Amino acid sequence: MADWRFDKYLFEGNKEAVTKAFQALDSPLKTDRSQWKDANFLRGSPGWLGYIIIELLRNSLDDFLCRGTFRLTSDNIFQMKPGICGFKVEADSTWTPSVSLFQAIAESFGITLYYHSIGEWDDEIIFTNDEDGLVFPELKFTQ
């Protein structure tokens, strides 16, 4: 049985780069695929992680082992401090965390990614680069 991962992300950087990243991640969610003839792209959810891999990063599905869905949890970008903006994303994935996928997106736009990934509720394995709980205070890292 697949191991489910529950991931939270915050993309942070200058307004122009963050806006471009937000729009790029919002695009697959708004694409109408109802008329597509290629069954490989009819995956049900507009937030399927494969759309990011194929359409945004132009990679093969084999390049990222995560499988699942994502959603923007910010309606738009928001200012975090002077000159710095951000937006939040959540993802549910199987087999492996989607951190490497979202890190590749952040790198392609030259922005910073903060993440927090936990396994199924009985799983204590946590991946984060926010050990002090500054970005995700509700998910403070515990060992």
mmCIF file with all atom_site columns, N, CA and C in Angstrom, residues 68-119:
data_model
loop_
_atom_site.group_PDB
_atom_site.id
_atom_site.type_symbol
_atom_site.label_atom_id
_atom_site.label_alt_id
_atom_site.label_comp_id
_atom_site.label_asym_id
_atom_site.label_entity_id
_atom_site.label_seq_id
_atom_site.pdbx_PDB_ins_code
_atom_site.Cartn_x
_atom_site.Cartn_y
_atom_site.Cartn_z
_atom_site.occupancy
_atom_site.B_iso_or_equiv
_atom_site.pdbx_formal_charge
_atom_site.auth_seq_id
_atom_site.auth_comp_id
_atom_site.auth_asym_id
_atom_site.auth_atom_id
_atom_site.pdbx_PDB_model_num
ATOM 1   N N  . GLY A 1 68  ? 0.103  12.382 -7.074  1.00 0.00 ? 68  GLY A N  1
ATOM 2   C CA . GLY A 1 68  ? -0.938 12.946 -6.232  1.00 0.00 ? 68  GLY A CA 1
ATOM 3   C C  . GLY A 1 68  ? -1.487 14.229 -6.804  1.00 0.00 ? 68  GLY A C  1
ATOM 4   N N  . THR A 1 69  ? -1.988 15.086 -5.921  1.00 0.00 ? 69  THR A N  1
ATOM 5   C CA . THR A 1 69  ? -2.618 16.331 -6.332  1.00 0.00 ? 69  THR A CA 1
ATOM 6   C C  . THR A 1 69  ? -2.095 17.495 -5.498  1.00 0.00 ? 69  THR A C  1
ATOM 7   N N  . PHE A 1 70  ? -2.315 18.711 -6.026  1.00 0.00 ? 70  PHE A N  1
ATOM 8   C CA . PHE A 1 70  ? -1.941 19.921 -5.294  1.00 0.00 ? 70  PHE A CA 1
ATOM 9   C C  . PHE A 1 70  ? -3.070 20.924 -5.387  1.00 0.00 ? 70  PHE A C  1
ATOM 10  N N  . ARG A 1 71  ? -3.029 21.910 -4.515  1.00 0.00 ? 71  ARG A N  1
ATOM 11  C CA . ARG A 1 71  ? -3.981 23.011 -4.540  1.00 0.00 ? 71  ARG A CA 1
ATOM 12  C C  . ARG A 1 71  ? -3.302 24.261 -4.007  1.00 0.00 ? 71  ARG A C  1
ATOM 13  N N  . LEU A 1 72  ? -3.651 25.392 -4.584  1.00 0.00 ? 72  LEU A N  1
ATOM 14  C CA . LEU A 1 72  ? -3.178 26.666 -4.062  1.00 0.00 ? 72  LEU A CA 1
ATOM 15  C C  . LEU A 1 72  ? -4.038 26.992 -2.848  1.00 0.00 ? 72  LEU A C  1
ATOM 16  N N  . THR A 1 73  ? -3.417 27.302 -1.734  1.00 0.00 ? 73  THR A N  1
ATOM 17  C CA . THR A 1 73  ? -4.192 27.660 -0.545  1.00 0.00 ? 73  THR A CA 1
ATOM 18  C C  . THR A 1 73  ? -4.171 29.160 -0.311  1.00 0.00 ? 73  THR A C  1
ATOM 19  N N  . SER A 1 74  ? -3.579 29.886 -1.231  1.00 0.00 ? 74  SER A N  1
ATOM 20  C CA . SER A 1 74  ? -3.628 31.346 -1.246  1.00 0.00 ? 74  SER A CA 1
ATOM 21  C C  . SER A 1 74  ? -4.422 31.741 -2.487  1.00 0.00 ? 74  SER A C  1
ATOM 22  N N  . ASP A 1 75  ? -5.333 32.713 -2.338  1.00 0.00 ? 75  ASP A N  1
ATOM 23  C CA . ASP A 1 75  ? -6.090 33.189 -3.495  1.00 0.00 ? 75  ASP A CA 1
ATOM 24  C C  . ASP A 1 75  ? -5.214 33.997 -4.433  1.00 0.00 ? 75  ASP A C  1
ATOM 25  N N  . ASN A 1 76  ? -4.164 34.566 -3.891  1.00 0.00 ? 76  ASN A N  1
ATOM 26  C CA . ASN A 1 76  ? -3.244 35.370 -4.661  1.00 0.00 ? 76  ASN A CA 1
ATOM 27  C C  . ASN A 1 76  ? -1.942 35.456 -3.870  1.00 0.00 ? 76  ASN A C  1
ATOM 28  N N  . ILE A 1 77  ? -0.972 36.165 -4.407  1.00 0.00 ? 77  ILE A N  1
ATOM 29  C CA . ILE A 1 77  ? 0.258  36.346 -3.637  1.00 0.00 ? 77  ILE A CA 1
ATOM 30  C C  . ILE A 1 77  ? -0.021 37.348 -2.518  1.00 0.00 ? 77  ILE A C  1
ATOM 31  N N  . PHE A 1 78  ? 0.786  37.316 -1.469  1.00 0.00 ? 78  PHE A N  1
ATOM 32  C CA . PHE A 1 78  ? 0.634  38.258 -0.363  1.00 0.00 ? 78  PHE A CA 1
ATOM 33  C C  . PHE A 1 78  ? 2.004  38.778 0.032   1.00 0.00 ? 78  PHE A C  1
ATOM 34  N N  . GLN A 1 79  ? 1.992  39.993 0.571   1.00 0.00 ? 79  GLN A N  1
ATOM 35  C CA . GLN A 1 79  ? 3.254  40.586 1.009   1.00 0.00 ? 79  GLN A CA 1
ATOM 36  C C  . GLN A 1 79  ? 3.614  40.029 2.379   1.00 0.00 ? 79  GLN A C  1
ATOM 37  N N  . MET A 1 80  ? 4.861  39.602 2.515   1.00 0.00 ? 80  MET A N  1
ATOM 38  C CA . MET A 1 80  ? 5.336  39.037 3.769   1.00 0.00 ? 80  MET A CA 1
ATOM 39  C C  . MET A 1 80  ? 6.134  40.065 4.563   1.00 0.00 ? 80  MET A C  1
ATOM 40  N N  . LYS A 1 81  ? 6.945  40.837 3.855   1.00 0.00 ? 81  LYS A N  1
ATOM 41  C CA . LYS A 1 81  ? 7.711  41.942 4.420   1.00 0.00 ? 81  LYS A CA 1
ATOM 42  C C  . LYS A 1 81  ? 8.068  42.846 3.248   1.00 0.00 ? 81  LYS A C  1
ATOM 43  N N  . PRO A 1 82  ? 8.590  44.032 3.471   1.00 0.00 ? 82  PRO A N  1
ATOM 44  C CA . PRO A 1 82  ? 8.874  44.926 2.349   1.00 0.00 ? 82  PRO A CA 1
ATOM 45  C C  . PRO A 1 82  ? 9.724  44.255 1.266   1.00 0.00 ? 82  PRO A C  1
ATOM 46  N N  . GLY A 1 83  ? 9.191  44.261 0.049   1.00 0.00 ? 83  GLY A N  1
ATOM 47  C CA . GLY A 1 83  ? 9.907  43.695 -1.095  1.00 0.00 ? 83  GLY A CA 1
ATOM 48  C C  . GLY A 1 83  ? 9.818  42.189 -1.237  1.00 0.00 ? 83  GLY A C  1
ATOM 49  N N  . ILE A 1 84  ? 9.213  41.506 -0.283  1.00 0.00 ? 84  ILE A N  1
ATOM 50  C CA . ILE A 1 84  ? 9.120  40.044 -0.304  1.00 0.00 ? 84  ILE A CA 1
ATOM 51  C C  . ILE A 1 84  ? 7.654  39.616 -0.279  1.00 0.00 ? 84  ILE A C  1
ATOM 52  N N  . CYS A 1 85  ? 7.287  38.776 -1.241  1.00 0.00 ? 85  CYS A N  1
ATOM 53  C CA . CYS A 1 85  ? 5.926  38.255 -1.329  1.00 0.00 ? 85  CYS A CA 1
ATOM 54  C C  . CYS A 1 85  ? 5.959  36.731 -1.262  1.00 0.00 ? 85  CYS A C  1
ATOM 55  N N  . GLY A 1 86  ? 4.791  36.149 -1.135  1.00 0.00 ? 86  GLY A N  1
ATOM 56  C CA . GLY A 1 86  ? 4.717  34.696 -1.086  1.00 0.00 ? 86  GLY A CA 1
ATOM 57  C C  . GLY A 1 86  ? 3.336  34.185 -1.428  1.00 0.00 ? 86  GLY A C  1
ATOM 58  N N  . PHE A 1 87  ? 3.225  32.869 -1.496  1.00 0.00 ? 87  PHE A N  1
ATOM 59  C CA . PHE A 1 87  ? 1.937  32.188 -1.622  1.00 0.00 ? 87  PHE A CA 1
ATOM 60  C C  . PHE A 1 87  ? 2.110  30.770 -1.110  1.00 0.00 ? 87  PHE A C  1
ATOM 61  N N  . LYS A 1 88  ? 0.976  30.152 -0.752  1.00 0.00 ? 88  LYS A N  1
ATOM 62  C CA . LYS A 1 88  ? 1.013  28.816 -0.156  1.00 0.00 ? 88  LYS A CA 1
ATOM 63  C C  . LYS A 1 88  ? 0.349  27.785 -1.053  1.00 0.00 ? 88  LYS A C  1
ATOM 64  N N  . VAL A 1 89  ? 0.877  26.567 -0.954  1.00 0.00 ? 89  VAL A N  1
ATOM 65  C CA . VAL A 1 89  ? 0.394  25.421 -1.719  1.00 0.00 ? 89  VAL A CA 1
ATOM 66  C C  . VAL A 1 89  ? 0.340  24.234 -0.762  1.00 0.00 ? 89  VAL A C  1
ATOM 67  N N  . GLU A 1 90  ? -0.628 23.349 -0.974  1.00 0.00 ? 90  GLU A N  1
ATOM 68  C CA . GLU A 1 90  ? -0.669 22.073 -0.263  1.00 0.00 ? 90  GLU A CA 1
ATOM 69  C C  . GLU A 1 90  ? -0.717 20.962 -1.296  1.00 0.00 ? 90  GLU A C  1
ATOM 70  N N  . ALA A 1 91  ? -0.165 19.810 -0.939  1.00 0.00 ? 91  ALA A N  1
ATOM 71  C CA . ALA A 1 91  ? -0.177 18.658 -1.848  1.00 0.00 ? 91  ALA A CA 1
ATOM 72  C C  . ALA A 1 91  ? -0.378 17.377 -1.049  1.00 0.00 ? 91  ALA A C  1
ATOM 73  N N  . ASP A 1 92  ? -1.064 16.447 -1.651  1.00 0.00 ? 92  ASP A N  1
ATOM 74  C CA . ASP A 1 92  ? -1.204 15.088 -1.128  1.00 0.00 ? 92  ASP A CA 1
ATOM 75  C C  . ASP A 1 92  ? -0.537 14.201 -2.157  1.00 0.00 ? 92  ASP A C  1
ATOM 76  N N  . SER A 1 93  ? 0.394  13.389 -1.714  1.00 0.00 ? 93  SER A N  1
ATOM 77  C CA . SER A 1 93  ? 1.103  12.542 -2.672  1.00 0.00 ? 93  SER A CA 1
ATOM 78  C C  . SER A 1 93  ? 1.319  11.152 -2.095  1.00 0.00 ? 93  SER A C  1
ATOM 79  N N  . THR A 1 94  ? 1.660  10.240 -2.984  1.00 0.00 ? 94  THR A N  1
ATOM 80  C CA . THR A 1 94  ? 1.944  8.871  -2.562  1.00 0.00 ? 94  THR A CA 1
ATOM 81  C C  . THR A 1 94  ? 3.372  8.501  -2.926  1.00 0.00 ? 94  THR A C  1
ATOM 82  N N  . TRP A 1 95  ? 3.857  7.484  -2.291  1.00 0.00 ? 95  TRP A N  1
ATOM 83  C CA . TRP A 1 95  ? 5.167  6.879  -2.515  1.00 0.00 ? 95  TRP A CA 1
ATOM 84  C C  . TRP A 1 95  ? 6.317  7.723  -1.985  1.00 0.00 ? 95  TRP A C  1
ATOM 85  N N  . THR A 1 96  ? 6.326  8.993  -2.303  1.00 0.00 ? 96  THR A N  1
ATOM 86  C CA . THR A 1 96  ? 7.435  9.854  -1.880  1.00 0.00 ? 96  THR A CA 1
ATOM 87  C C  . THR A 1 96  ? 6.922  11.288 -1.755  1.00 0.00 ? 96  THR A C  1
ATOM 88  N N  . PRO A 1 97  ? 7.517  12.097 -0.893  1.00 0.00 ? 97  PRO A N  1
ATOM 89  C CA . PRO A 1 97  ? 7.079  13.489 -0.783  1.00 0.00 ? 97  PRO A CA 1
ATOM 90  C C  . PRO A 1 97  ? 7.240  14.225 -2.114  1.00 0.00 ? 97  PRO A C  1
ATOM 91  N N  . SER A 1 98  ? 6.436  15.241 -2.301  1.00 0.00 ? 98  SER A N  1
ATOM 92  C CA . SER A 1 98  ? 6.512  16.039 -3.531  1.00 0.00 ? 98  SER A CA 1
ATOM 93  C C  . SER A 1 98  ? 7.505  17.190 -3.395  1.00 0.00 ? 98  SER A C  1
ATOM 94  N N  . VAL A 1 99  ? 8.315  17.173 -2.347  1.00 0.00 ? 99  VAL A N  1
ATOM 95  C CA . VAL A 1 99  ? 9.258  18.261 -2.083  1.00 0.00 ? 99  VAL A CA 1
ATOM 96  C C  . VAL A 1 99  ? 10.185 18.511 -3.264  1.00 0.00 ? 99  VAL A C  1
ATOM 97  N N  . SER A 1 100 ? 10.748 17.465 -3.858  1.00 0.00 ? 100 SER A N  1
ATOM 98  C CA . SER A 1 100 ? 11.695 17.664 -4.959  1.00 0.00 ? 100 SER A CA 1
ATOM 99  C C  . SER A 1 100 ? 11.021 18.336 -6.159  1.00 0.00 ? 100 SER A C  1
ATOM 100 N N  . LEU A 1 101 ? 9.772  18.028 -6.394  1.00 0.00 ? 101 LEU A N  1
ATOM 101 C CA . LEU A 1 101 ? 9.031  18.649 -7.487  1.00 0.00 ? 101 LEU A CA 1
ATOM 102 C C  . LEU A 1 101 ? 8.849  20.148 -7.241  1.00 0.00 ? 101 LEU A C  1
ATOM 103 N N  . PHE A 1 102 ? 8.381  20.511 -6.050  1.00 0.00 ? 102 PHE A N  1
ATOM 104 C CA . PHE A 1 102 ? 8.152  21.925 -5.754  1.00 0.00 ? 102 PHE A CA 1
ATOM 105 C C  . PHE A 1 102 ? 9.464  22.689 -5.584  1.00 0.00 ? 102 PHE A C  1
ATOM 106 N N  . GLN A 1 103 ? 10.518 22.002 -5.156  1.00 0.00 ? 103 GLN A N  1
ATOM 107 C CA . GLN A 1 103 ? 11.840 22.637 -5.101  1.00 0.00 ? 103 GLN A CA 1
ATOM 108 C C  . GLN A 1 103 ? 12.317 22.977 -6.513  1.00 0.00 ? 103 GLN A C  1
ATOM 109 N N  . ALA A 1 104 ? 12.075 22.086 -7.469  1.00 0.00 ? 104 ALA A N  1
ATOM 110 C CA . ALA A 1 104 ? 12.453 22.354 -8.861  1.00 0.00 ? 104 ALA A CA 1
ATOM 111 C C  . ALA A 1 104 ? 11.691 23.562 -9.406  1.00 0.00 ? 104 ALA A C  1
ATOM 112 N N  . ILE A 1 105 ? 10.440 23.703 -9.024  1.00 0.00 ? 105 ILE A N  1
ATOM 113 C CA . ILE A 1 105 ? 9.651  24.860 -9.454  1.00 0.00 ? 105 ILE A CA 1
ATOM 114 C C  . ILE A 1 105 ? 10.228 26.130 -8.855  1.00 0.00 ? 105 ILE A C  1
ATOM 115 N N  . ALA A 1 106 ? 10.493 26.120 -7.545  1.00 0.00 ? 106 ALA A N  1
ATOM 116 C CA . ALA A 1 106 ? 11.063 27.298 -6.884  1.00 0.00 ? 106 ALA A CA 1
ATOM 117 C C  . ALA A 1 106 ? 12.386 27.698 -7.541  1.00 0.00 ? 106 ALA A C  1
ATOM 118 N N  . GLU A 1 107 ? 13.242 26.731 -7.797  1.00 0.00 ? 107 GLU A N  1
ATOM 119 C CA . GLU A 1 107 ? 14.535 27.014 -8.429  1.00 0.00 ? 107 GLU A CA 1
ATOM 120 C C  . GLU A 1 107 ? 14.364 27.599 -9.822  1.00 0.00 ? 107 GLU A C  1
ATOM 121 N N  . SER A 1 108 ? 13.371 27.111 -10.568 1.00 0.00 ? 108 SER A N  1
ATOM 122 C CA . SER A 1 108 ? 13.172 27.613 -11.936 1.00 0.00 ? 108 SER A CA 1
ATOM 123 C C  . SER A 1 108 ? 12.726 29.074 -11.951 1.00 0.00 ? 108 SER A C  1
ATOM 124 N N  . PHE A 1 109 ? 12.151 29.552 -10.855 1.00 0.00 ? 109 PHE A N  1
ATOM 125 C CA . PHE A 1 109 ? 11.728 30.955 -10.757 1.00 0.00 ? 109 PHE A CA 1
ATOM 126 C C  . PHE A 1 109 ? 12.668 31.785 -9.883  1.00 0.00 ? 109 PHE A C  1
ATOM 127 N N  . GLY A 1 110 ? 13.704 31.161 -9.332  1.00 0.00 ? 110 GLY A N  1
ATOM 128 C CA . GLY A 1 110 ? 14.664 31.876 -8.500  1.00 0.00 ? 110 GLY A CA 1
ATOM 129 C C  . GLY A 1 110 ? 14.081 32.356 -7.185  1.00 0.00 ? 110 GLY A C  1
ATOM 130 N N  . ILE A 1 111 ? 13.189 31.549 -6.600  1.00 0.00 ? 111 ILE A N  1
ATOM 131 C CA . ILE A 1 111 ? 12.580 31.919 -5.320  1.00 0.00 ? 111 ILE A CA 1
ATOM 132 C C  . ILE A 1 111 ? 12.850 30.831 -4.289  1.00 0.00 ? 111 ILE A C  1
ATOM 133 N N  . THR A 1 112 ? 12.533 31.129 -3.041  1.00 0.00 ? 112 THR A N  1
ATOM 134 C CA . THR A 1 112 ? 12.787 30.227 -1.920  1.00 0.00 ? 112 THR A CA 1
ATOM 135 C C  . THR A 1 112 ? 11.548 29.392 -1.635  1.00 0.00 ? 112 THR A C  1
ATOM 136 N N  . LEU A 1 113 ? 11.761 28.141 -1.276  1.00 0.00 ? 113 LEU A N  1
ATOM 137 C CA . LEU A 1 113 ? 10.671 27.245 -0.902  1.00 0.00 ? 113 LEU A CA 1
ATOM 138 C C  . LEU A 1 113 ? 10.864 26.788 0.534   1.00 0.00 ? 113 LEU A C  1
ATOM 139 N N  . TYR A 1 114 ? 9.819  26.939 1.328   1.00 0.00 ? 114 TYR A N  1
ATOM 140 C CA . TYR A 1 114 ? 9.764  26.348 2.661   1.00 0.00 ? 114 TYR A CA 1
ATOM 141 C C  . TYR A 1 114 ? 8.755  25.219 2.589   1.00 0.00 ? 114 TYR A C  1
ATOM 142 N N  . TYR A 1 115 ? 9.040  24.108 3.270   1.00 0.00 ? 115 TYR A N  1
ATOM 143 C CA . TYR A 1 115 ? 8.149  22.961 3.185   1.00 0.00 ? 115 TYR A CA 1
ATOM 144 C C  . TYR A 1 115 ? 8.033  22.245 4.518   1.00 0.00 ? 115 TYR A C  1
ATOM 145 N N  . HIS A 1 116 ? 6.956  21.501 4.628   1.00 0.00 ? 116 HIS A N  1
ATOM 146 C CA . HIS A 1 116 ? 6.702  20.647 5.784   1.00 0.00 ? 116 HIS A CA 1
ATOM 147 C C  . HIS A 1 116 ? 5.927  19.451 5.256   1.00 0.00 ? 116 HIS A C  1
ATOM 148 N N  . SER A 1 117 ? 6.477  18.255 5.384   1.00 0.00 ? 117 SER A N  1
ATOM 149 C CA . SER A 1 117 ? 5.874  17.050 4.839   1.00 0.00 ? 117 SER A CA 1
ATOM 150 C C  . SER A 1 117 ? 5.789  15.984 5.921   1.00 0.00 ? 117 SER A C  1
ATOM 151 N N  . ILE A 1 118 ? 4.604  15.448 6.119   1.00 0.00 ? 118 ILE A N  1
ATOM 152 C CA . ILE A 1 118 ? 4.433  14.357 7.078   1.00 0.00 ? 118 ILE A CA 1
ATOM 153 C C  . ILE A 1 118 ? 3.739  13.194 6.381   1.00 0.00 ? 118 ILE A C  1
ATOM 154 N N  . GLY A 1 119 ? 3.938  12.016 6.908   1.00 0.00 ? 119 GLY A N  1
ATOM 155 C CA . GLY A 1 119 ? 3.311  10.823 6.343   1.00 0.00 ? 119 GLY A CA 1
ATOM 156 C C  . GLY A 1 119 ? 1.935  10.610 6.934   1.00 0.00 ? 119 GLY A C  1
#
